[in-house]
mmCIF file of C-alpha atoms in Angstrom:
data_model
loop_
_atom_site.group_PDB
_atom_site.id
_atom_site.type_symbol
_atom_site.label_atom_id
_atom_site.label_comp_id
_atom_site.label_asym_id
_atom_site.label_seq_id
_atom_site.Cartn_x
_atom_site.Cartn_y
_atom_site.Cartn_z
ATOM 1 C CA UNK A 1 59.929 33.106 24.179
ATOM 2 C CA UNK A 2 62.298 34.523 26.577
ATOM 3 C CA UNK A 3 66.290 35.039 24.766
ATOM 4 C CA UNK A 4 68.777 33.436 26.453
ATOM 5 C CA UNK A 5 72.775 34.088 26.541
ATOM 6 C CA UNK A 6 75.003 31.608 24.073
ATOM 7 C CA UNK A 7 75.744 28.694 25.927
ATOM 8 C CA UNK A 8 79.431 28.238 27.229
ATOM 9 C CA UNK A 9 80.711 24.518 26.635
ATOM 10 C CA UNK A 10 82.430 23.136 29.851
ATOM 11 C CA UNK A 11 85.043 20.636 29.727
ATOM 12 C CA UNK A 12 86.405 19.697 32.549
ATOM 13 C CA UNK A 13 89.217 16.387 33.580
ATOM 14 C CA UNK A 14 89.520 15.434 37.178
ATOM 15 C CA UNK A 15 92.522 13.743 38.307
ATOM 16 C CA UNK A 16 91.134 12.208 41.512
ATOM 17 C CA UNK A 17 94.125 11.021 43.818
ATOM 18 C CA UNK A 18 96.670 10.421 40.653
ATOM 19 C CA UNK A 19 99.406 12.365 39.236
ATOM 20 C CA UNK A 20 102.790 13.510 40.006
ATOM 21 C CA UNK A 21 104.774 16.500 39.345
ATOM 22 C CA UNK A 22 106.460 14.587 36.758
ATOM 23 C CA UNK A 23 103.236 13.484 35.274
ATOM 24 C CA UNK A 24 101.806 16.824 35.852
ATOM 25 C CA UNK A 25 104.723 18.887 33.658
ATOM 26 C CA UNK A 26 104.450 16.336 30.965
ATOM 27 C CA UNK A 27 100.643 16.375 30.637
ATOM 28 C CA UNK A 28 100.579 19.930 30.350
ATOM 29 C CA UNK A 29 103.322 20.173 28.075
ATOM 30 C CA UNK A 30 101.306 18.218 25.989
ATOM 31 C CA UNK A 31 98.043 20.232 26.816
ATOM 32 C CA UNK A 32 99.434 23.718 26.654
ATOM 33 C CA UNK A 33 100.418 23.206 22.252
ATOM 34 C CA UNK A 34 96.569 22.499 21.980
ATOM 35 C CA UNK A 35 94.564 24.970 20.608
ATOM 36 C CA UNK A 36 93.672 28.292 21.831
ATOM 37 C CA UNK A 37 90.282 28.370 23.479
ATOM 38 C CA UNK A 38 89.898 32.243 24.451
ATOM 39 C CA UNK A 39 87.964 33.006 22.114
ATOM 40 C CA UNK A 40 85.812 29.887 21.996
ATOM 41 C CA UNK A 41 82.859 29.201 24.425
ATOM 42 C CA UNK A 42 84.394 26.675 26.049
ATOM 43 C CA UNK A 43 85.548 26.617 30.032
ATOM 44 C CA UNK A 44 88.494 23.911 30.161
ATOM 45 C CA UNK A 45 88.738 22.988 33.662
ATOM 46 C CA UNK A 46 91.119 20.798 34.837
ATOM 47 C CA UNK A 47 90.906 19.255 39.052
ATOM 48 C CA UNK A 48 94.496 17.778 40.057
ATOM 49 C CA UNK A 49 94.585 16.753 43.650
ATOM 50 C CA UNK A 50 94.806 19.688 46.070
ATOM 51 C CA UNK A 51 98.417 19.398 46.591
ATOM 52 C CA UNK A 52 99.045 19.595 42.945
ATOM 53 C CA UNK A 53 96.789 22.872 42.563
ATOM 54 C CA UNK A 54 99.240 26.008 42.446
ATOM 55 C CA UNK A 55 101.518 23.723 40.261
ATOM 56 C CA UNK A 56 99.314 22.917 37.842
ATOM 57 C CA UNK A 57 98.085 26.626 37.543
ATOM 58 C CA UNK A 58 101.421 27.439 37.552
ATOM 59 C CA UNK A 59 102.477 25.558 34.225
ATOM 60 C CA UNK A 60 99.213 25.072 32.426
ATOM 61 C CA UNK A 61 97.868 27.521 29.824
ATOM 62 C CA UNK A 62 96.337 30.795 30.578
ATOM 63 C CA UNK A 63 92.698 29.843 29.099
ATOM 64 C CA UNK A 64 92.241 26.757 31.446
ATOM 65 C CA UNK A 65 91.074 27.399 35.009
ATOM 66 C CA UNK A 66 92.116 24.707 38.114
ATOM 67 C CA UNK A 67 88.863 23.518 39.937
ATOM 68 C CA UNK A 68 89.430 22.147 43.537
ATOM 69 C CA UNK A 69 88.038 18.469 43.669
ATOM 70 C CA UNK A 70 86.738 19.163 47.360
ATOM 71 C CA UNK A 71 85.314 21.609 49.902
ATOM 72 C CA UNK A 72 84.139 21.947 53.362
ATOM 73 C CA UNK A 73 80.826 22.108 53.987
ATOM 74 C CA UNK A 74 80.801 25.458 55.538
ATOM 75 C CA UNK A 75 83.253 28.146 57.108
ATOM 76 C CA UNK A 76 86.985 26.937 58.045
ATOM 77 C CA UNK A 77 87.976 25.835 61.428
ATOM 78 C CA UNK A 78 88.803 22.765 63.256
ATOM 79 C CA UNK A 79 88.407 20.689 60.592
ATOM 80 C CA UNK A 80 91.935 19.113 59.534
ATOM 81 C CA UNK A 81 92.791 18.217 56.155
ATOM 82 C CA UNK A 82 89.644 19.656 54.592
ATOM 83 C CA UNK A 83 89.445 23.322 52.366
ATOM 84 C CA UNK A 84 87.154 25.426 53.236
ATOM 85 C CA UNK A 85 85.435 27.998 50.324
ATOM 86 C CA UNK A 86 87.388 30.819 51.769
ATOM 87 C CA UNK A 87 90.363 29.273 50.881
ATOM 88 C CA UNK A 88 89.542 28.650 47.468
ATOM 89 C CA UNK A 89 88.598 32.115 47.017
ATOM 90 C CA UNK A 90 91.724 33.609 48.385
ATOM 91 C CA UNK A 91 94.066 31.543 46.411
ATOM 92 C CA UNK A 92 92.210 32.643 43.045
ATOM 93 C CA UNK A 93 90.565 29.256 42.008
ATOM 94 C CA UNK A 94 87.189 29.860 40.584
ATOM 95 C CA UNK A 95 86.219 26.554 40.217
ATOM 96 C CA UNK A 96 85.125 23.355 42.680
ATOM 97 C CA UNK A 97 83.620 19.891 42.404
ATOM 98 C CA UNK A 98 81.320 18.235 44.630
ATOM 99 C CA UNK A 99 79.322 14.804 44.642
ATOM 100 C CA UNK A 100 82.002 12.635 43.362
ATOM 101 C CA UNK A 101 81.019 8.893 43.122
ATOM 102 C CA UNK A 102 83.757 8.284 45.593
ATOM 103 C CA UNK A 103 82.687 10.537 48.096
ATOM 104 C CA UNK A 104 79.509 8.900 47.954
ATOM 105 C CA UNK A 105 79.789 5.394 48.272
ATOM 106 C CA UNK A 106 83.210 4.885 50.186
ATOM 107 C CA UNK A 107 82.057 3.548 53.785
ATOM 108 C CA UNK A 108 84.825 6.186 55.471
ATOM 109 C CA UNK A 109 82.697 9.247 53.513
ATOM 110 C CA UNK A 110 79.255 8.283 52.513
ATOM 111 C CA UNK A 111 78.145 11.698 51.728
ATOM 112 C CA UNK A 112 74.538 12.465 50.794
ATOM 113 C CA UNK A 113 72.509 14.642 48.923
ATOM 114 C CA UNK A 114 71.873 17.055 51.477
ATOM 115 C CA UNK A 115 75.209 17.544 52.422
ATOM 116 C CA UNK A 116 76.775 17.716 48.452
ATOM 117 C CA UNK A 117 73.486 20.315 48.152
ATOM 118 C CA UNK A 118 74.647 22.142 51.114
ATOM 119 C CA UNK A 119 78.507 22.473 50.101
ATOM 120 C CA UNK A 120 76.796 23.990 46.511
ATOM 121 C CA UNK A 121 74.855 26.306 48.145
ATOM 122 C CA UNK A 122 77.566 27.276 50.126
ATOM 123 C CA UNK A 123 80.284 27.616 47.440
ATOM 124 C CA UNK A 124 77.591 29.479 44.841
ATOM 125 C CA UNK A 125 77.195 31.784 47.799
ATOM 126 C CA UNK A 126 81.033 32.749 47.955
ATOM 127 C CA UNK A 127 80.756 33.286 44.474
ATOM 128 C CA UNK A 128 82.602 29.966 43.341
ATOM 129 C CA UNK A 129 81.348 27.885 39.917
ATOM 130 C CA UNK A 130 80.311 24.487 41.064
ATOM 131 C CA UNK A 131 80.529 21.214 38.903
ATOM 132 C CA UNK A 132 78.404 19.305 40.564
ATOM 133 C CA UNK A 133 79.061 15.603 39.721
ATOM 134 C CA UNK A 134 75.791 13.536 39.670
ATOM 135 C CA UNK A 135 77.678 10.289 41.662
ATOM 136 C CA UNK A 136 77.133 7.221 39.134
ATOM 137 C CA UNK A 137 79.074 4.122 40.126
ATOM 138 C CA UNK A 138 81.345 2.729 37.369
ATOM 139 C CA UNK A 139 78.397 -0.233 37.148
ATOM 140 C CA UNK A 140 75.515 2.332 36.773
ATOM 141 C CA UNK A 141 77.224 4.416 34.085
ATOM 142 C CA UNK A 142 78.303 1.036 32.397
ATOM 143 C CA UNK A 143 74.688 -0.173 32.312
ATOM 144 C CA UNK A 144 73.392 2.988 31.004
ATOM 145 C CA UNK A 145 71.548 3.404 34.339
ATOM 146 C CA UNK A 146 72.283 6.925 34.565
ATOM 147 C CA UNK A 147 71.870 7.750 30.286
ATOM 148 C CA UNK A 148 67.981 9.033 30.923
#
């Protein structure tokens, strides 16, 4: 039986569309007296809306990472308000979620497997970590739809 590496714990909080700097300063406040987790094998990863990013790395402990809730489908370009992989990879981030619930099911997004499996491939190419969220609604996690 092949050995495999220890496994590495990941913890990770997304903030969707909430938060402000206020908030932000307070929460990690709170957040950065907790214990150290360095040494554990734990990855704490915390997603604050894009805006919110730098800030948030800025004031938060040295052993959490920021993940970027979003990305672009492929390389940058005409595509306003999105961030593409490049980006996330020259600002540092190592970290980015995909296949939100949200994303999924609002009418104005409605994206679908393919194209949540395409951003991964395209993020694990650029060398980015992906948390790839498996979409339940609130209903389908609530019913234990999703448990098996």
């Amino acid at each position: 039986m092949p050995k495999y590496p220890p496994k590495t714990f990941i913890v990770g909080g997304n903030w969707k569309c909430n938060g402000t700097k206020e908030s932000i300063r307070e929460l990690m406040d709170a957040w950065n007296k907790g214990k150290d987790m360095s040494t554990a094998d734990v990855e704490v990863v915390i997603a604050p809306p894009a805006v919110y990013c730098e800030y948030t790395r800025c004031i938060m402990r040295l052993d959490f990472q920021v993940m970027v809730q979003n990305v672009w489908i492929g390389k940058g370009g005409a595509v306003t308000g999105e961030v593409s992989a490049d980006m996330i990879c020259d600002w540092g981030y190592g970290w980015v979620m995909i296949g939100h619930s949200e994303r999924r099911m609002l009418d104005v997004v409605k994206e679908s497997d393919e194209t949540i499996a395409e951003k991964a491939k395209f993020c694990l190419g650029k060398g980015l970590s992906v948390m790839f969220c498996i979409g339940e609604t609130l209903e389908e996690r609530e019913s234990g739809q999703c448990d098996t």
